[in-house]
Amino acid sequence: MPEALTVIVPLYNEEENLKRVEKELSEYIKIAHVPTQVLFVNDGSRDNSQKIIEDICNSNPDFKFISFVKNCGLSAAIKAGFDHVETSLTGYIDSDLQTDPMDFNLLLDNLDGYDLVTGYRNNRKDSFVKNMSSTIANGIRRTFTNDGMDDTGCPLKVIKTDYAKRIPMFRGLHRFLPAMILLQHGKIKQVPIKHFPRMAGTAHFGVWNRLLGPLMDCFAYVWMKKKYINYTVGKKG
């Protein structure tokens, strides 16, 4: 499969951000280090997001979409994106664009020898409560996973698609993507990236999602790690 990238953009009620997403990702596509396209995953939005998405995709062949019948959550949206990607590389960015699409080239430049490269928001522009809860949650996850990642929830990643498609996603597991690559004996790396304040719309996740929920998910990860199956085909006839 020729090297190319599909950027998954999961979203829920982000009508205020979508035209900016189109503009900034269109600008990135022009200078991307590999051929790139965009896949919106509409997680059952109840605002005007779907209409805007369809307008974007109808006028721009580099943009495609899938839309859920009802809201299923971020993990489901990311999993659906993984299932529908057809390129050799899969990217992920949030629709709030608090990370810069141009940094995908930085991740791609660091992909040699690795199966996932994730951003690291070392100068986050979020509230004190959000930053503190995320710092604590990341510390808890590192204790359980030993993945060495400082910012596993960073919404800017590039993954080799064959690894992404083998991730057995369940609700909350989007916070464990680097660890799930390690379960496949893949190699992971983090790279410092830019981070910006949210410019429009409203975040749909509170302290429970950033702290208490991830703590419970850690136990699910530990169970999965014990049960996870890896195999390598030696011969085929």
mmCIF file of C-alpha atoms in Angstrom:
data_model
loop_
_atom_site.group_PDB
_atom_site.id
_atom_site.type_symbol
_atom_site.label_atom_id
_atom_site.label_comp_id
_atom_site.label_asym_id
_atom_site.label_seq_id
_atom_site.Cartn_x
_atom_site.Cartn_y
_atom_site.Cartn_z
ATOM 1 C CA MET A 1 0.000 0.000 0.000
ATOM 2 C CA PRO A 2 1.487 3.397 -0.977
ATOM 3 C CA GLU A 3 2.290 5.613 1.985
ATOM 4 C CA ALA A 4 -0.592 8.016 2.576
ATOM 5 C CA LEU A 5 -2.383 9.497 5.573
ATOM 6 C CA THR A 6 -6.040 9.713 6.588
ATOM 7 C CA VAL A 7 -6.712 12.205 9.383
ATOM 8 C CA ILE A 8 -9.675 11.157 11.540
ATOM 9 C CA VAL A 9 -11.648 14.082 13.016
ATOM 10 C CA PRO A 10 -14.185 12.823 15.580
ATOM 11 C CA LEU A 11 -16.769 15.419 16.581
ATOM 12 C CA TYR A 12 -19.934 16.044 18.529
ATOM 13 C CA ASN A 13 -21.855 19.333 18.226
ATOM 14 C CA GLU A 14 -18.959 21.320 16.765
ATOM 15 C CA GLU A 15 -20.784 23.492 14.212
ATOM 16 C CA GLU A 16 -18.811 26.563 15.305
ATOM 17 C CA ASN A 17 -15.468 24.927 14.544
ATOM 18 C CA LEU A 18 -16.027 22.970 11.337
ATOM 19 C CA LYS A 19 -15.304 25.675 8.755
ATOM 20 C CA ARG A 20 -12.045 26.431 10.541
ATOM 21 C CA VAL A 21 -11.261 22.694 10.532
ATOM 22 C CA GLU A 22 -11.829 22.651 6.769
ATOM 23 C CA LYS A 23 -9.625 25.701 6.232
ATOM 24 C CA GLU A 24 -6.710 24.573 8.389
ATOM 25 C CA LEU A 25 -6.702 20.946 7.228
ATOM 26 C CA SER A 26 -6.967 22.083 3.595
ATOM 27 C CA GLU A 27 -3.896 24.241 4.174
ATOM 28 C CA TYR A 28 -2.096 21.283 5.746
ATOM 29 C CA ILE A 29 -2.946 18.963 2.852
ATOM 30 C CA LYS A 30 -1.123 21.345 0.507
ATOM 31 C CA ILE A 31 2.184 20.912 2.355
ATOM 32 C CA ALA A 32 1.748 17.431 3.869
ATOM 33 C CA HIS A 33 4.792 15.163 3.589
ATOM 34 C CA VAL A 34 2.575 12.338 2.290
ATOM 35 C CA PRO A 35 -0.732 12.407 0.351
ATOM 36 C CA THR A 36 -3.424 13.197 2.916
ATOM 37 C CA GLN A 37 -7.194 13.072 3.209
ATOM 38 C CA VAL A 38 -9.651 13.793 6.030
ATOM 39 C CA LEU A 39 -12.380 11.601 7.519
ATOM 40 C CA PHE A 40 -14.987 13.288 9.719
ATOM 41 C CA VAL A 41 -16.693 10.974 12.213
ATOM 42 C CA ASN A 42 -19.892 12.654 13.390
ATOM 43 C CA ASP A 43 -20.777 11.130 16.757
ATOM 44 C CA GLY A 44 -24.527 11.772 16.548
ATOM 45 C CA SER A 45 -24.367 15.583 16.680
ATOM 46 C CA ARG A 46 -27.660 17.352 17.390
ATOM 47 C CA ASP A 47 -26.680 20.758 16.064
ATOM 48 C CA ASN A 48 -25.986 21.765 12.448
ATOM 49 C CA SER A 49 -22.698 19.855 12.251
ATOM 50 C CA GLN A 50 -23.889 17.207 9.782
ATOM 51 C CA LYS A 51 -25.150 19.766 7.272
ATOM 52 C CA ILE A 52 -21.827 21.624 7.420
ATOM 53 C CA ILE A 53 -19.879 18.372 7.063
ATOM 54 C CA GLU A 54 -21.828 17.368 3.973
ATOM 55 C CA ASP A 55 -21.310 20.801 2.421
ATOM 56 C CA ILE A 56 -17.567 20.510 3.041
ATOM 57 C CA CYS A 57 -17.339 16.995 1.601
ATOM 58 C CA ASN A 58 -19.448 17.837 -1.448
ATOM 59 C CA SER A 59 -17.140 20.704 -2.366
ATOM 60 C CA ASN A 60 -13.808 19.111 -1.456
ATOM 61 C CA PRO A 61 -12.807 15.585 -2.614
ATOM 62 C CA ASP A 62 -10.128 15.360 0.095
ATOM 63 C CA PHE A 63 -12.837 15.291 2.794
ATOM 64 C CA LYS A 64 -15.142 12.358 3.549
ATOM 65 C CA PHE A 65 -17.434 11.505 6.458
ATOM 66 C CA ILE A 66 -19.292 8.842 8.362
ATOM 67 C CA SER A 67 -22.145 9.764 10.692
ATOM 68 C CA PHE A 68 -23.550 7.805 13.647
ATOM 69 C CA VAL A 69 -27.280 7.367 14.148
ATOM 70 C CA LYS A 70 -26.839 8.347 17.801
ATOM 71 C CA ASN A 71 -24.103 9.578 20.138
ATOM 72 C CA CYS A 72 -21.766 6.714 21.086
ATOM 73 C CA GLY A 73 -18.754 8.496 22.608
ATOM 74 C CA LEU A 74 -15.232 9.418 21.557
ATOM 75 C CA SER A 75 -13.808 5.887 21.719
ATOM 76 C CA ALA A 76 -16.510 4.616 19.361
ATOM 77 C CA ALA A 77 -15.896 7.503 16.957
ATOM 78 C CA ILE A 78 -12.158 6.823 16.859
ATOM 79 C CA LYS A 79 -12.754 3.074 16.437
ATOM 80 C CA ALA A 80 -15.134 3.731 13.531
ATOM 81 C CA GLY A 81 -12.477 5.926 11.966
ATOM 82 C CA PHE A 82 -9.883 3.165 12.300
ATOM 83 C CA ASP A 83 -12.313 0.682 10.725
ATOM 84 C CA HIS A 84 -12.923 2.890 7.675
ATOM 85 C CA VAL A 85 -9.381 4.130 6.963
ATOM 86 C CA GLU A 86 -7.889 2.693 3.764
ATOM 87 C CA THR A 87 -4.480 4.405 3.760
ATOM 88 C CA SER A 88 -1.283 3.036 5.275
ATOM 89 C CA LEU A 89 -1.183 5.739 7.973
ATOM 90 C CA THR A 90 -3.910 6.982 10.297
ATOM 91 C CA GLY A 91 -3.885 10.398 11.962
ATOM 92 C CA TYR A 92 -6.109 11.742 14.703
ATOM 93 C CA ILE A 93 -6.922 15.331 15.654
ATOM 94 C CA ASP A 94 -9.750 16.859 17.701
ATOM 95 C CA SER A 95 -12.219 19.177 15.982
ATOM 96 C CA ASP A 96 -11.559 21.973 18.500
ATOM 97 C CA LEU A 97 -8.116 22.445 16.850
ATOM 98 C CA GLN A 98 -6.322 23.088 20.110
ATOM 99 C CA THR A 99 -3.487 21.297 18.337
ATOM 100 C CA ASP A 100 -2.024 22.439 15.017
ATOM 101 C CA PRO A 101 -2.576 20.248 11.908
ATOM 102 C CA MET A 102 0.788 21.477 10.610
ATOM 103 C CA ASP A 103 2.398 19.437 13.389
ATOM 104 C CA PHE A 104 1.368 16.246 11.588
ATOM 105 C CA ASN A 105 4.508 16.738 9.491
ATOM 106 C CA LEU A 106 6.546 16.798 12.700
ATOM 107 C CA LEU A 107 5.009 13.473 13.747
ATOM 108 C CA LEU A 108 5.548 11.984 10.281
ATOM 109 C CA ASP A 109 9.207 13.042 10.353
ATOM 110 C CA ASN A 110 9.607 11.049 13.581
ATOM 111 C CA LEU A 111 7.733 7.930 12.416
ATOM 112 C CA ASP A 112 10.757 6.072 11.039
ATOM 113 C CA GLY A 113 11.228 3.007 13.235
ATOM 114 C CA TYR A 114 8.017 3.609 15.194
ATOM 115 C CA ASP A 115 4.407 2.444 14.879
ATOM 116 C CA LEU A 116 2.779 5.339 16.762
ATOM 117 C CA VAL A 117 4.001 8.888 17.268
ATOM 118 C CA THR A 118 1.947 11.069 19.583
ATOM 119 C CA GLY A 119 2.141 14.726 20.422
ATOM 120 C CA TYR A 120 3.097 15.971 23.859
ATOM 121 C CA ARG A 121 1.446 19.237 24.977
ATOM 122 C CA ASN A 122 4.288 20.492 27.171
ATOM 123 C CA ASN A 123 2.818 24.018 27.354
ATOM 124 C CA ARG A 124 -0.937 23.418 27.570
ATOM 125 C CA LYS A 125 -3.321 26.355 27.236
ATOM 126 C CA ASP A 126 -6.146 24.901 29.328
ATOM 127 C CA SER A 127 -7.623 25.825 32.694
ATOM 128 C CA PHE A 128 -5.800 24.956 35.901
ATOM 129 C CA VAL A 129 -8.429 22.350 36.830
ATOM 130 C CA LYS A 130 -8.255 20.673 33.422
ATOM 131 C CA ASN A 131 -4.457 20.666 33.394
ATOM 132 C CA MET A 132 -4.194 19.340 36.930
ATOM 133 C CA SER A 133 -6.777 16.567 36.454
ATOM 134 C CA SER A 134 -5.072 15.496 33.215
ATOM 135 C CA THR A 135 -1.651 15.466 34.877
ATOM 136 C CA ILE A 136 -2.949 13.246 37.660
ATOM 137 C CA ALA A 137 -4.769 10.969 35.225
ATOM 138 C CA ASN A 138 -1.643 10.606 33.062
ATOM 139 C CA GLY A 139 0.368 9.689 36.140
ATOM 140 C CA ILE A 140 -2.152 7.017 37.098
ATOM 141 C CA ARG A 141 -2.157 5.595 33.572
ATOM 142 C CA ARG A 142 1.642 5.449 33.438
ATOM 143 C CA THR A 143 1.629 3.490 36.699
ATOM 144 C CA PHE A 144 -0.749 0.909 35.216
ATOM 145 C CA THR A 145 0.607 0.762 31.648
ATOM 146 C CA ASN A 146 4.338 1.564 31.930
ATOM 147 C CA ASP A 147 4.062 3.182 28.497
ATOM 148 C CA GLY A 148 6.399 6.083 29.383
ATOM 149 C CA MET A 149 4.021 8.636 27.861
ATOM 150 C CA ASP A 150 3.611 12.038 29.542
ATOM 151 C CA ASP A 151 0.458 13.022 27.615
ATOM 152 C CA THR A 152 -1.245 9.878 26.317
ATOM 153 C CA GLY A 153 -4.517 11.759 25.755
ATOM 154 C CA CYS A 154 -2.983 14.310 23.393
ATOM 155 C CA PRO A 155 -5.381 14.659 20.419
ATOM 156 C CA LEU A 156 -2.663 14.604 17.766
ATOM 157 C CA LYS A 157 -1.330 11.218 16.718
ATOM 158 C CA VAL A 158 -0.075 9.260 13.719
ATOM 159 C CA ILE A 159 -0.405 5.472 13.783
ATOM 160 C CA LYS A 160 0.443 2.809 11.234
ATOM 161 C CA THR A 161 -2.987 1.674 10.104
ATOM 162 C CA ASP A 162 -2.413 -2.063 10.447
ATOM 163 C CA TYR A 163 -1.696 -1.477 14.159
ATOM 164 C CA ALA A 164 -4.670 0.858 14.557
ATOM 165 C CA LYS A 165 -7.080 -1.676 13.080
ATOM 166 C CA ARG A 166 -5.949 -4.350 15.565
ATOM 167 C CA ILE A 167 -6.744 -2.233 18.627
ATOM 168 C CA PRO A 168 -9.709 -3.836 20.462
ATOM 169 C CA MET A 169 -11.451 -0.586 21.389
ATOM 170 C CA PHE A 170 -13.963 -0.245 24.186
ATOM 171 C CA ARG A 171 -15.429 2.830 25.865
ATOM 172 C CA GLY A 172 -12.606 4.889 27.377
ATOM 173 C CA LEU A 173 -9.788 3.080 25.624
ATOM 174 C CA HIS A 174 -8.953 6.100 23.430
ATOM 175 C CA ARG A 175 -6.877 7.217 26.436
ATOM 176 C CA PHE A 176 -4.690 4.105 26.089
ATOM 177 C CA LEU A 177 -3.727 4.152 22.406
ATOM 178 C CA PRO A 178 0.057 4.148 23.021
ATOM 179 C CA ALA A 179 -0.291 1.303 25.519
ATOM 180 C CA MET A 180 -2.413 -0.675 23.047
ATOM 181 C CA ILE A 181 0.347 -0.371 20.441
ATOM 182 C CA LEU A 182 2.823 -1.707 23.004
ATOM 183 C CA LEU A 183 0.551 -4.735 23.528
ATOM 184 C CA GLN A 184 1.137 -5.500 19.844
ATOM 185 C CA HIS A 185 4.908 -5.245 20.425
ATOM 186 C CA GLY A 186 4.910 -2.012 18.464
ATOM 187 C CA LYS A 187 7.182 0.959 19.136
ATOM 188 C CA ILE A 188 5.927 4.360 20.297
ATOM 189 C CA LYS A 189 7.354 7.864 20.593
ATOM 190 C CA GLN A 190 6.184 11.256 21.875
ATOM 191 C CA VAL A 191 7.133 14.607 20.349
ATOM 192 C CA PRO A 192 6.519 18.106 21.812
ATOM 193 C CA ILE A 193 3.893 20.037 19.842
ATOM 194 C CA LYS A 194 2.082 23.371 19.996
ATOM 195 C CA HIS A 195 -1.154 23.782 21.939
ATOM 196 C CA PHE A 196 -3.767 26.549 21.838
ATOM 197 C CA PRO A 197 -6.823 27.608 23.847
ATOM 198 C CA ARG A 198 -10.195 26.479 22.532
ATOM 199 C CA MET A 199 -11.473 29.267 20.248
ATOM 200 C CA ALA A 200 -15.107 28.186 19.771
ATOM 201 C CA GLY A 201 -17.651 25.672 20.960
ATOM 202 C CA THR A 202 -17.761 23.877 24.299
ATOM 203 C CA ALA A 203 -15.775 20.926 25.614
ATOM 204 C CA HIS A 204 -18.047 17.938 26.247
ATOM 205 C CA PHE A 205 -15.925 16.238 28.903
ATOM 206 C CA GLY A 206 -15.695 17.127 32.597
ATOM 207 C CA VAL A 207 -13.542 16.122 35.541
ATOM 208 C CA TRP A 208 -15.162 12.668 35.643
ATOM 209 C CA ASN A 209 -14.044 11.988 32.073
ATOM 210 C CA ARG A 210 -10.521 13.258 32.648
ATOM 211 C CA LEU A 211 -9.832 11.753 36.068
ATOM 212 C CA LEU A 212 -12.270 9.360 37.715
ATOM 213 C CA GLY A 213 -13.339 7.628 34.499
ATOM 214 C CA PRO A 214 -9.759 6.943 33.352
ATOM 215 C CA LEU A 215 -8.941 5.443 36.760
ATOM 216 C CA MET A 216 -11.659 2.852 36.250
ATOM 217 C CA ASP A 217 -10.492 2.259 32.672
ATOM 218 C CA CYS A 218 -7.030 1.361 33.975
ATOM 219 C CA PHE A 219 -8.445 -1.786 35.546
ATOM 220 C CA ALA A 220 -10.052 -2.715 32.218
ATOM 221 C CA TYR A 221 -6.676 -2.237 30.528
ATOM 222 C CA VAL A 222 -4.917 -4.485 33.044
ATOM 223 C CA TRP A 223 -7.510 -7.218 32.407
ATOM 224 C CA MET A 224 -7.080 -6.850 28.650
ATOM 225 C CA LYS A 225 -3.295 -6.966 28.918
ATOM 226 C CA LYS A 226 -3.516 -10.360 30.630
ATOM 227 C CA LYS A 227 -5.903 -11.704 27.971
ATOM 228 C CA TYR A 228 -4.435 -10.068 24.858
ATOM 229 C CA ILE A 229 -3.429 -12.487 22.059
ATOM 230 C CA ASN A 230 -0.386 -11.937 19.847
ATOM 231 C CA TYR A 231 0.739 -14.297 17.104
ATOM 232 C CA THR A 232 3.169 -14.269 14.182
ATOM 233 C CA VAL A 233 2.633 -16.324 11.046
ATOM 234 C CA GLY A 234 5.787 -18.239 10.141
ATOM 235 C CA LYS A 235 4.605 -19.889 6.923
ATOM 236 C CA LYS A 236 1.487 -19.838 4.815
ATOM 237 C CA GLY A 237 0.547 -22.277 2.082
#
